């Protein structure tokens, strides 16, 4: 190991990971020296095909399998925690944009608490489910003539964006001076990532095009005019990702082994500060208006 990086992952080194969800194809994960993170290559021309699966839970409200049921309940339990974080950052109510809103649950949760809240979701199926909830969700983030949002959230979304620089510029342009950007991202330096190696479910190729560490996030956003204020763990992610990783390994005791490894990863994170997923709280430069 070097600098906390798993031994099979080294800078300037590539490795392969498999798409377990749709195609079964292998993709290369290579070091991007400019952004100081890993990148999935090649990028498929028709990425929507790789989201076209009934097992892609983020675009569905379904509860068919045990994993579906647990995921949906965990997602609902996380809504309050995420929202408290948003309100603490903004110190009250405001205007929010949730990028990668999925089926619109977080946007609706904010609206029910008297926030002016909107969403962006490129997937047609997920967007339709959001509309059925009465949630305003758009297909893409449009650049406004003037900054309009107090908070922009991306809950496990940035890693899906092909053109990072363009998307970050767009987010910067719509945030008010002093506004808040809140990101949730997997962390390839976590214990569960080291344990599962190329089977780690959070690589999720080719849907996850980028693979970040705390250092790469801080550099990427400081270059774009944001200040990283704090980093917090997402405790439940370790259990879900480990369970899914065990499933990919075809372990018939996947829930049990996944729980044990997720617990071990969270305990290790207390000492290393490297959790399975992190929430990054960033602030746009400038005084609030």
PDB file of C-alpha atoms in Angstrom:
ATOM      1  CA  UNK A   1       0.000   0.000   0.000  1.00  0.00           C
ATOM      2  CA  UNK A   2       1.047   3.569  -0.763  1.00  0.00           C
ATOM      3  CA  UNK A   3      -0.668   6.616   0.767  1.00  0.00           C
ATOM      4  CA  UNK A   4      -3.689   4.554   1.738  1.00  0.00           C
ATOM      5  CA  UNK A   5      -4.346   3.345  -1.806  1.00  0.00           C
ATOM      6  CA  UNK A   6      -5.312  -0.353  -2.123  1.00  0.00           C
ATOM      7  CA  UNK A   7      -2.302  -2.442  -3.168  1.00  0.00           C
ATOM      8  CA  UNK A   8      -3.851  -3.521  -6.476  1.00  0.00           C
ATOM      9  CA  UNK A   9      -4.536   0.153  -7.322  1.00  0.00           C
ATOM     10  CA  UNK A  10      -1.556   2.362  -8.022  1.00  0.00           C
ATOM     11  CA  UNK A  11      -1.362   5.735  -9.681  1.00  0.00           C
ATOM     12  CA  UNK A  12      -0.537   5.427 -13.394  1.00  0.00           C
ATOM     13  CA  UNK A  13      -1.819   1.858 -13.228  1.00  0.00           C
ATOM     14  CA  UNK A  14      -4.947   0.493 -14.895  1.00  0.00           C
ATOM     15  CA  UNK A  15      -7.102  -2.481 -13.954  1.00  0.00           C
ATOM     16  CA  UNK A  16     -10.324  -4.009 -15.182  1.00  0.00           C
ATOM     17  CA  UNK A  17     -13.775  -4.162 -13.633  1.00  0.00           C
ATOM     18  CA  UNK A  18     -16.884  -5.917 -14.891  1.00  0.00           C
ATOM     19  CA  UNK A  19     -20.358  -4.544 -15.562  1.00  0.00           C
ATOM     20  CA  UNK A  20     -22.382  -6.951 -13.404  1.00  0.00           C
ATOM     21  CA  UNK A  21     -25.713  -5.228 -14.000  1.00  0.00           C
ATOM     22  CA  UNK A  22     -26.372  -5.126 -17.749  1.00  0.00           C
ATOM     23  CA  UNK A  23     -23.741  -6.217 -20.251  1.00  0.00           C
ATOM     24  CA  UNK A  24     -21.211  -8.423 -18.461  1.00  0.00           C
ATOM     25  CA  UNK A  25     -18.498  -6.499 -20.340  1.00  0.00           C
ATOM     26  CA  UNK A  26     -15.190  -5.498 -18.816  1.00  0.00           C
ATOM     27  CA  UNK A  27     -13.972  -1.896 -18.733  1.00  0.00           C
ATOM     28  CA  UNK A  28     -10.619  -0.360 -17.920  1.00  0.00           C
ATOM     29  CA  UNK A  29     -10.215   1.850 -14.880  1.00  0.00           C
ATOM     30  CA  UNK A  30      -7.236   4.116 -15.498  1.00  0.00           C
ATOM     31  CA  UNK A  31      -5.522   6.923 -13.610  1.00  0.00           C
ATOM     32  CA  UNK A  32      -6.328  10.430 -14.824  1.00  0.00           C
ATOM     33  CA  UNK A  33      -3.282  12.468 -13.871  1.00  0.00           C
ATOM     34  CA  UNK A  34      -4.945  15.801 -14.622  1.00  0.00           C
ATOM     35  CA  UNK A  35      -7.863  15.211 -12.232  1.00  0.00           C
ATOM     36  CA  UNK A  36      -5.957  12.996  -9.777  1.00  0.00           C
ATOM     37  CA  UNK A  37      -8.637  10.327  -9.831  1.00  0.00           C
ATOM     38  CA  UNK A  38      -9.495   7.148 -11.717  1.00  0.00           C
ATOM     39  CA  UNK A  39     -11.587   7.098 -14.889  1.00  0.00           C
ATOM     40  CA  UNK A  40     -13.609   4.370 -16.635  1.00  0.00           C
ATOM     41  CA  UNK A  41     -12.696   3.786 -20.290  1.00  0.00           C
ATOM     42  CA  UNK A  42     -13.965   3.480 -22.903  1.00  0.00           C
ATOM     43  CA  UNK A  43     -17.041   5.647 -22.365  1.00  0.00           C
ATOM     44  CA  UNK A  44     -19.949   3.932 -24.170  1.00  0.00           C
ATOM     45  CA  UNK A  45     -21.580   5.946 -26.933  1.00  0.00           C
ATOM     46  CA  UNK A  46     -25.117   5.082 -25.807  1.00  0.00           C
ATOM     47  CA  UNK A  47     -24.838   5.212 -22.046  1.00  0.00           C
ATOM     48  CA  UNK A  48     -28.608   4.978 -21.531  1.00  0.00           C
ATOM     49  CA  UNK A  49     -28.443   1.294 -22.500  1.00  0.00           C
ATOM     50  CA  UNK A  50     -26.363   0.621 -19.396  1.00  0.00           C
ATOM     51  CA  UNK A  51     -29.082   2.024 -17.142  1.00  0.00           C
ATOM     52  CA  UNK A  52     -31.798  -0.046 -18.832  1.00  0.00           C
ATOM     53  CA  UNK A  53     -32.241  -2.705 -16.190  1.00  0.00           C
ATOM     54  CA  UNK A  54     -35.031  -3.441 -13.695  1.00  0.00           C
ATOM     55  CA  UNK A  55     -32.237  -4.017 -11.152  1.00  0.00           C
ATOM     56  CA  UNK A  56     -31.041  -0.400 -11.344  1.00  0.00           C
ATOM     57  CA  UNK A  57     -32.732   0.665  -8.122  1.00  0.00           C
ATOM     58  CA  UNK A  58     -32.047   4.411  -8.296  1.00  0.00           C
ATOM     59  CA  UNK A  59     -34.454   4.809 -11.223  1.00  0.00           C
ATOM     60  CA  UNK A  60     -37.242   2.851  -9.574  1.00  0.00           C
ATOM     61  CA  UNK A  61     -39.446   2.911  -6.489  1.00  0.00           C
ATOM     62  CA  UNK A  62     -39.923  -0.851  -6.740  1.00  0.00           C
ATOM     63  CA  UNK A  63     -39.613  -3.231  -3.783  1.00  0.00           C
ATOM     64  CA  UNK A  64     -39.556  -6.618  -5.503  1.00  0.00           C
ATOM     65  CA  UNK A  65     -36.541  -8.273  -3.866  1.00  0.00           C
ATOM     66  CA  UNK A  66     -35.237  -8.206  -0.301  1.00  0.00           C
ATOM     67  CA  UNK A  67     -32.408  -5.926  -1.415  1.00  0.00           C
ATOM     68  CA  UNK A  68     -34.946  -3.588  -3.075  1.00  0.00           C
ATOM     69  CA  UNK A  69     -36.969  -3.393   0.143  1.00  0.00           C
ATOM     70  CA  UNK A  70     -33.950  -2.682   2.319  1.00  0.00           C
ATOM     71  CA  UNK A  71     -32.564  -0.136  -0.158  1.00  0.00           C
ATOM     72  CA  UNK A  72     -35.847   1.796  -0.394  1.00  0.00           C
ATOM     73  CA  UNK A  73     -36.254   1.865   3.385  1.00  0.00           C
ATOM     74  CA  UNK A  74     -32.676   2.993   3.881  1.00  0.00           C
ATOM     75  CA  UNK A  75     -33.180   5.699   1.257  1.00  0.00           C
ATOM     76  CA  UNK A  76     -36.260   6.995   3.074  1.00  0.00           C
ATOM     77  CA  UNK A  77     -34.451   6.884   6.420  1.00  0.00           C
ATOM     78  CA  UNK A  78     -31.617   8.924   4.905  1.00  0.00           C
ATOM     79  CA  UNK A  79     -33.930  11.675   3.656  1.00  0.00           C
ATOM     80  CA  UNK A  80     -34.235  13.335   7.050  1.00  0.00           C
ATOM     81  CA  UNK A  81     -30.496  13.112   7.696  1.00  0.00           C
ATOM     82  CA  UNK A  82     -29.647  14.626   4.305  1.00  0.00           C
ATOM     83  CA  UNK A  83     -32.197  17.381   4.727  1.00  0.00           C
ATOM     84  CA  UNK A  84     -30.932  18.325   8.194  1.00  0.00           C
ATOM     85  CA  UNK A  85     -27.486  18.713   6.669  1.00  0.00           C
ATOM     86  CA  UNK A  86     -28.870  21.014   3.959  1.00  0.00           C
ATOM     87  CA  UNK A  87     -30.685  23.189   6.482  1.00  0.00           C
ATOM     88  CA  UNK A  88     -27.641  23.427   8.755  1.00  0.00           C
ATOM     89  CA  UNK A  89     -25.520  24.608   5.836  1.00  0.00           C
ATOM     90  CA  UNK A  90     -28.048  27.158   4.612  1.00  0.00           C
ATOM     91  CA  UNK A  91     -29.207  28.151   8.118  1.00  0.00           C
ATOM     92  CA  UNK A  92     -32.832  28.041   7.142  1.00  0.00           C
ATOM     93  CA  UNK A  93     -35.036  27.614   4.124  1.00  0.00           C
ATOM     94  CA  UNK A  94     -34.092  28.551   0.586  1.00  0.00           C
ATOM     95  CA  UNK A  95     -34.024  27.430  -3.047  1.00  0.00           C
ATOM     96  CA  UNK A  96     -32.615  23.979  -3.790  1.00  0.00           C
ATOM     97  CA  UNK A  97     -31.693  22.039  -6.910  1.00  0.00           C
ATOM     98  CA  UNK A  98     -31.150  18.281  -6.613  1.00  0.00           C
ATOM     99  CA  UNK A  99     -29.091  17.114  -9.605  1.00  0.00           C
ATOM    100  CA  UNK A 100     -29.650  13.447 -10.434  1.00  0.00           C
ATOM    101  CA  UNK A 101     -32.946  13.528  -8.584  1.00  0.00           C
ATOM    102  CA  UNK A 102     -33.995  10.014  -9.597  1.00  0.00           C
ATOM    103  CA  UNK A 103     -37.653   9.523  -8.746  1.00  0.00           C
ATOM    104  CA  UNK A 104     -37.823  12.844  -6.903  1.00  0.00           C
ATOM    105  CA  UNK A 105     -38.080  11.717  -3.293  1.00  0.00           C
ATOM    106  CA  UNK A 106     -35.546  14.193  -1.920  1.00  0.00           C
ATOM    107  CA  UNK A 107     -37.064  17.090  -3.860  1.00  0.00           C
ATOM    108  CA  UNK A 108     -40.532  16.256  -2.579  1.00  0.00           C
ATOM    109  CA  UNK A 109     -39.191  15.941   0.979  1.00  0.00           C
ATOM    110  CA  UNK A 110     -37.728  19.461   0.710  1.00  0.00           C
ATOM    111  CA  UNK A 111     -40.914  20.878  -0.819  1.00  0.00           C
ATOM    112  CA  UNK A 112     -42.993  19.431   2.022  1.00  0.00           C
ATOM    113  CA  UNK A 113     -40.772  21.425   4.408  1.00  0.00           C
ATOM    114  CA  UNK A 114     -41.452  24.700   2.613  1.00  0.00           C
ATOM    115  CA  UNK A 115     -38.337  24.831   0.467  1.00  0.00           C
ATOM    116  CA  UNK A 116     -38.545  25.932  -3.146  1.00  0.00           C
ATOM    117  CA  UNK A 117     -37.034  22.760  -4.589  1.00  0.00           C
ATOM    118  CA  UNK A 118     -36.455  21.384  -8.073  1.00  0.00           C
ATOM    119  CA  UNK A 119     -34.691  18.414  -9.618  1.00  0.00           C
ATOM    120  CA  UNK A 120     -32.681  17.407 -12.673  1.00  0.00           C
ATOM    121  CA  UNK A 121     -32.923  13.827 -13.938  1.00  0.00           C
ATOM    122  CA  UNK A 122     -31.957  12.716 -17.465  1.00  0.00           C
ATOM    123  CA  UNK A 123     -33.599   9.274 -17.214  1.00  0.00           C
ATOM    124  CA  UNK A 124     -37.114   9.360 -18.691  1.00  0.00           C
ATOM    125  CA  UNK A 125     -38.546   6.587 -16.509  1.00  0.00           C
ATOM    126  CA  UNK A 126     -37.282   8.084 -13.251  1.00  0.00           C
ATOM    127  CA  UNK A 127     -38.412  11.570 -14.285  1.00  0.00           C
ATOM    128  CA  UNK A 128     -41.924  10.315 -14.994  1.00  0.00           C
ATOM    129  CA  UNK A 129     -42.110   8.726 -11.540  1.00  0.00           C
ATOM    130  CA  UNK A 130     -41.056  12.068 -10.075  1.00  0.00           C
ATOM    131  CA  UNK A 131     -43.740  13.892 -12.058  1.00  0.00           C
ATOM    132  CA  UNK A 132     -46.325  11.453 -10.679  1.00  0.00           C
ATOM    133  CA  UNK A 133     -45.325  12.669  -7.212  1.00  0.00           C
ATOM    134  CA  UNK A 134     -46.018  16.240  -8.318  1.00  0.00           C
ATOM    135  CA  UNK A 135     -42.315  17.104  -8.316  1.00  0.00           C
ATOM    136  CA  UNK A 136     -40.744  19.540 -10.783  1.00  0.00           C
ATOM    137  CA  UNK A 137     -37.868  17.599 -12.359  1.00  0.00           C
ATOM    138  CA  UNK A 138     -36.139  18.715 -15.551  1.00  0.00           C
ATOM    139  CA  UNK A 139     -34.124  16.739 -18.071  1.00  0.00           C
ATOM    140  CA  UNK A 140     -30.991  18.887 -17.805  1.00  0.00           C
ATOM    141  CA  UNK A 141     -29.518  21.707 -15.761  1.00  0.00           C
ATOM    142  CA  UNK A 142     -30.063  24.962 -17.631  1.00  0.00           C
ATOM    143  CA  UNK A 143     -27.679  27.829 -17.050  1.00  0.00           C
ATOM    144  CA  UNK A 144     -29.568  30.798 -15.611  1.00  0.00           C
ATOM    145  CA  UNK A 145     -28.973  34.478 -16.407  1.00  0.00           C
ATOM    146  CA  UNK A 146     -28.292  34.991 -12.701  1.00  0.00           C
ATOM    147  CA  UNK A 147     -27.490  32.545  -9.857  1.00  0.00           C
ATOM    148  CA  UNK A 148     -30.730  31.333  -8.300  1.00  0.00           C
ATOM    149  CA  UNK A 149     -29.988  28.422  -5.928  1.00  0.00           C
ATOM    150  CA  UNK A 150     -28.890  28.508  -2.312  1.00  0.00           C
ATOM    151  CA  UNK A 151     -28.030  24.805  -2.326  1.00  0.00           C
ATOM    152  CA  UNK A 152     -27.235  22.265  -5.056  1.00  0.00           C
ATOM    153  CA  UNK A 153     -27.084  18.590  -4.099  1.00  0.00           C
ATOM    154  CA  UNK A 154     -25.691  15.595  -5.977  1.00  0.00           C
ATOM    155  CA  UNK A 155     -26.308  12.364  -4.071  1.00  0.00           C
ATOM    156  CA  UNK A 156     -24.068   9.814  -5.834  1.00  0.00           C
ATOM    157  CA  UNK A 157     -24.322  11.636  -9.158  1.00  0.00           C
ATOM    158  CA  UNK A 158     -21.002  13.323  -9.970  1.00  0.00           C
ATOM    159  CA  UNK A 159     -19.352   9.986 -10.745  1.00  0.00           C
ATOM    160  CA  UNK A 160     -21.870   9.485 -13.587  1.00  0.00           C
ATOM    161  CA  UNK A 161     -21.087  12.757 -15.404  1.00  0.00           C
ATOM    162  CA  UNK A 162     -19.032  12.412 -18.581  1.00  0.00           C
ATOM    163  CA  UNK A 163     -17.906  16.048 -18.848  1.00  0.00           C
ATOM    164  CA  UNK A 164     -16.888  16.964 -15.306  1.00  0.00           C
ATOM    165  CA  UNK A 165     -15.490  20.390 -16.131  1.00  0.00           C
ATOM    166  CA  UNK A 166     -18.607  21.495 -18.019  1.00  0.00           C
ATOM    167  CA  UNK A 167     -20.981  20.191 -15.358  1.00  0.00           C
ATOM    168  CA  UNK A 168     -19.063  21.808 -12.524  1.00  0.00           C
ATOM    169  CA  UNK A 169     -19.063  25.140 -14.367  1.00  0.00           C
ATOM    170  CA  UNK A 170     -22.835  24.861 -14.808  1.00  0.00           C
ATOM    171  CA  UNK A 171     -23.326  24.129 -11.111  1.00  0.00           C
ATOM    172  CA  UNK A 172     -21.113  27.068 -10.185  1.00  0.00           C
ATOM    173  CA  UNK A 173     -23.096  29.359 -12.473  1.00  0.00           C
ATOM    174  CA  UNK A 174     -26.476  28.579 -10.893  1.00  0.00           C
ATOM    175  CA  UNK A 175     -25.337  28.773  -7.246  1.00  0.00           C
ATOM    176  CA  UNK A 176     -25.607  32.088  -5.440  1.00  0.00           C
ATOM    177  CA  UNK A 177     -22.369  33.559  -4.025  1.00  0.00           C
ATOM    178  CA  UNK A 178     -21.736  31.795  -0.749  1.00  0.00           C
ATOM    179  CA  UNK A 179     -24.105  29.005  -1.822  1.00  0.00           C
ATOM    180  CA  UNK A 180     -23.597  25.389  -0.866  1.00  0.00           C
ATOM    181  CA  UNK A 181     -22.735  22.339  -2.955  1.00  0.00           C
ATOM    182  CA  UNK A 182     -23.269  18.974  -1.255  1.00  0.00           C
ATOM    183  CA  UNK A 183     -21.888  15.822  -2.882  1.00  0.00           C
ATOM    184  CA  UNK A 184     -22.077  12.150  -1.942  1.00  0.00           C
ATOM    185  CA  UNK A 185     -19.436   9.931  -3.574  1.00  0.00           C
ATOM    186  CA  UNK A 186     -17.953   6.443  -3.153  1.00  0.00           C
ATOM    187  CA  UNK A 187     -14.384   6.298  -1.853  1.00  0.00           C
ATOM    188  CA  UNK A 188     -11.973   3.808  -3.444  1.00  0.00           C
ATOM    189  CA  UNK A 189      -9.656   4.137  -0.427  1.00  0.00           C
ATOM    190  CA  UNK A 190     -12.159   2.542   1.955  1.00  0.00           C
ATOM    191  CA  UNK A 191     -11.658  -0.853   3.578  1.00  0.00           C
ATOM    192  CA  UNK A 192     -14.477  -2.439   1.571  1.00  0.00           C
ATOM    193  CA  UNK A 193     -12.912  -1.191  -1.682  1.00  0.00           C
ATOM    194  CA  UNK A 194      -9.568  -2.687  -0.660  1.00  0.00           C
ATOM    195  CA  UNK A 195     -11.222  -5.979   0.285  1.00  0.00           C
ATOM    196  CA  UNK A 196     -13.343  -6.475  -2.837  1.00  0.00           C
ATOM    197  CA  UNK A 197     -10.819  -5.005  -5.282  1.00  0.00           C
ATOM    198  CA  UNK A 198     -12.207  -5.152  -8.826  1.00  0.00           C
ATOM    199  CA  UNK A 199     -15.425  -6.752  -7.494  1.00  0.00           C
ATOM    200  CA  UNK A 200     -16.210  -3.638  -5.455  1.00  0.00           C
ATOM    201  CA  UNK A 201     -19.784  -2.764  -6.414  1.00  0.00           C
ATOM    202  CA  UNK A 202     -19.165   0.989  -6.186  1.00  0.00           C
ATOM    203  CA  UNK A 203     -16.942   0.862  -9.268  1.00  0.00           C
ATOM    204  CA  UNK A 204     -20.229   0.128 -11.097  1.00  0.00           C
ATOM    205  CA  UNK A 205     -18.700   0.389 -14.569  1.00  0.00           C
ATOM    206  CA  UNK A 206     -19.494   1.887 -17.000  1.00  0.00           C
ATOM    207  CA  UNK A 207     -22.173   3.943 -15.210  1.00  0.00           C
ATOM    208  CA  UNK A 208     -19.571   5.299 -12.795  1.00  0.00           C
ATOM    209  CA  UNK A 209     -17.167   7.129 -15.080  1.00  0.00           C
ATOM    210  CA  UNK A 210     -15.030   8.606 -12.291  1.00  0.00           C
ATOM    211  CA  UNK A 211     -13.647   7.207  -9.036  1.00  0.00           C
ATOM    212  CA  UNK A 212     -12.690   9.775  -6.395  1.00  0.00           C
ATOM    213  CA  UNK A 213     -10.729  10.171  -3.197  1.00  0.00           C
ATOM    214  CA  UNK A 214     -10.970  13.079  -0.748  1.00  0.00           C
ATOM    215  CA  UNK A 215      -7.834  14.596  -2.254  1.00  0.00           C
ATOM    216  CA  UNK A 216      -9.164  14.497  -5.814  1.00  0.00           C
ATOM    217  CA  UNK A 217     -12.479  16.100  -4.803  1.00  0.00           C
ATOM    218  CA  UNK A 218     -10.752  18.914  -2.944  1.00  0.00           C
ATOM    219  CA  UNK A 219      -8.442  19.662  -5.882  1.00  0.00           C
ATOM    220  CA  UNK A 220     -11.177  19.417  -8.512  1.00  0.00           C
ATOM    221  CA  UNK A 221     -13.495  21.850  -6.757  1.00  0.00           C
ATOM    222  CA  UNK A 222     -10.917  24.260  -5.399  1.00  0.00           C
ATOM    223  CA  UNK A 223      -9.793  24.774  -8.993  1.00  0.00           C
ATOM    224  CA  UNK A 224     -13.435  25.561  -9.851  1.00  0.00           C
ATOM    225  CA  UNK A 225     -13.954  28.208  -7.163  1.00  0.00           C
ATOM    226  CA  UNK A 226     -15.276  26.137  -4.253  1.00  0.00           C
ATOM    227  CA  UNK A 227     -13.928  25.703  -0.745  1.00  0.00           C
ATOM    228  CA  UNK A 228     -14.206  22.284   0.886  1.00  0.00           C
ATOM    229  CA  UNK A 229     -15.677  22.910   4.326  1.00  0.00           C
ATOM    230  CA  UNK A 230     -16.077  19.390   5.698  1.00  0.00           C
ATOM    231  CA  UNK A 231     -16.283  15.676   4.849  1.00  0.00           C
ATOM    232  CA  UNK A 232     -18.713  13.312   6.575  1.00  0.00           C
ATOM    233  CA  UNK A 233     -19.264   9.528   6.362  1.00  0.00           C
ATOM    234  CA  UNK A 234     -22.305   7.795   4.888  1.00  0.00           C
ATOM    235  CA  UNK A 235     -22.467   4.863   7.279  1.00  0.00           C
ATOM    236  CA  UNK A 236     -25.196   2.833   5.561  1.00  0.00           C
ATOM    237  CA  UNK A 237     -23.411   2.788   2.197  1.00  0.00           C
ATOM    238  CA  UNK A 238     -20.756   0.362   3.452  1.00  0.00           C
ATOM    239  CA  UNK A 239     -23.392  -2.284   4.204  1.00  0.00           C
ATOM    240  CA  UNK A 240     -25.231  -1.918   0.907  1.00  0.00           C
ATOM    241  CA  UNK A 241     -22.066  -1.814  -1.226  1.00  0.00           C
ATOM    242  CA  UNK A 242     -20.548  -4.805   0.583  1.00  0.00           C
ATOM    243  CA  UNK A 243     -23.750  -6.821   0.231  1.00  0.00           C
ATOM    244  CA  UNK A 244     -23.904  -6.040  -3.477  1.00  0.00           C
ATOM    245  CA  UNK A 245     -20.211  -6.894  -3.881  1.00  0.00           C
ATOM    246  CA  UNK A 246     -20.779 -10.275  -2.235  1.00  0.00           C
ATOM    247  CA  UNK A 247     -23.719 -10.830  -4.586  1.00  0.00           C
ATOM    248  CA  UNK A 248     -21.452 -10.142  -7.559  1.00  0.00           C
ATOM    249  CA  UNK A 249     -19.073 -12.757  -6.158  1.00  0.00           C
ATOM    250  CA  UNK A 250     -22.055 -15.157  -6.093  1.00  0.00           C
ATOM    251  CA  UNK A 251     -21.816 -15.703  -2.368  1.00  0.00           C
ATOM    252  CA  UNK A 252     -25.038 -17.383  -1.213  1.00  0.00           C
ATOM    253  CA  UNK A 253     -24.505 -15.794   2.211  1.00  0.00           C
ATOM    254  CA  UNK A 254     -24.121 -12.325   0.689  1.00  0.00           C
ATOM    255  CA  UNK A 255     -26.339 -10.477   3.234  1.00  0.00           C
ATOM    256  CA  UNK A 256     -24.424 -11.928   6.202  1.00  0.00           C
ATOM    257  CA  UNK A 257     -20.948 -11.443   4.744  1.00  0.00           C
ATOM    258  CA  UNK A 258     -21.892  -8.021   3.397  1.00  0.00           C
ATOM    259  CA  UNK A 259     -23.100  -6.872   6.812  1.00  0.00           C
ATOM    260  CA  UNK A 260     -19.907  -8.106   8.487  1.00  0.00           C
ATOM    261  CA  UNK A 261     -17.624  -6.423   5.953  1.00  0.00           C
ATOM    262  CA  UNK A 262     -19.684  -3.227   6.002  1.00  0.00           C
ATOM    263  CA  UNK A 263     -19.381  -3.093   9.779  1.00  0.00           C
ATOM    264  CA  UNK A 264     -15.627  -3.706   9.576  1.00  0.00           C
ATOM    265  CA  UNK A 265     -15.284  -0.952   6.965  1.00  0.00           C
ATOM    266  CA  UNK A 266     -17.125   1.559   9.151  1.00  0.00           C
ATOM    267  CA  UNK A 267     -15.025   0.669  12.203  1.00  0.00           C
ATOM    268  CA  UNK A 268     -11.838   1.012  10.141  1.00  0.00           C
ATOM    269  CA  UNK A 269     -13.085   4.379   8.892  1.00  0.00           C
ATOM    270  CA  UNK A 270     -13.218   5.722  12.438  1.00  0.00           C
ATOM    271  CA  UNK A 271      -9.435   5.373  12.568  1.00  0.00           C
ATOM    272  CA  UNK A 272      -8.437   6.007   8.930  1.00  0.00           C
ATOM    273  CA  UNK A 273     -11.146   8.588   8.082  1.00  0.00           C
ATOM    274  CA  UNK A 274     -11.639   6.642   4.844  1.00  0.00           C
ATOM    275  CA  UNK A 275     -15.267   5.492   4.676  1.00  0.00           C
ATOM    276  CA  UNK A 276     -17.081   3.589   1.928  1.00  0.00           C
ATOM    277  CA  UNK A 277     -18.816   6.811   0.863  1.00  0.00           C
ATOM    278  CA  UNK A 278     -18.342  10.423   1.884  1.00  0.00           C
ATOM    279  CA  UNK A 279     -20.511  13.519   1.868  1.00  0.00           C
ATOM    280  CA  UNK A 280     -18.540  16.590   0.797  1.00  0.00           C
ATOM    281  CA  UNK A 281     -19.765  20.027   1.872  1.00  0.00           C
ATOM    282  CA  UNK A 282     -18.423  22.788  -0.352  1.00  0.00           C
ATOM    283  CA  UNK A 283     -19.134  26.497  -0.513  1.00  0.00           C
ATOM    284  CA  UNK A 284     -18.993  28.753  -3.537  1.00  0.00           C
ATOM    285  CA  UNK A 285     -16.624  31.669  -3.120  1.00  0.00           C
ATOM    286  CA  UNK A 286     -18.228  35.003  -2.304  1.00  0.00           C
ATOM    287  CA  UNK A 287     -20.558  36.430   0.307  1.00  0.00           C
ATOM    288  CA  UNK A 288     -24.160  35.191   0.518  1.00  0.00           C
ATOM    289  CA  UNK A 289     -26.691  37.529  -1.120  1.00  0.00           C
TER     290      UNK A 289
END
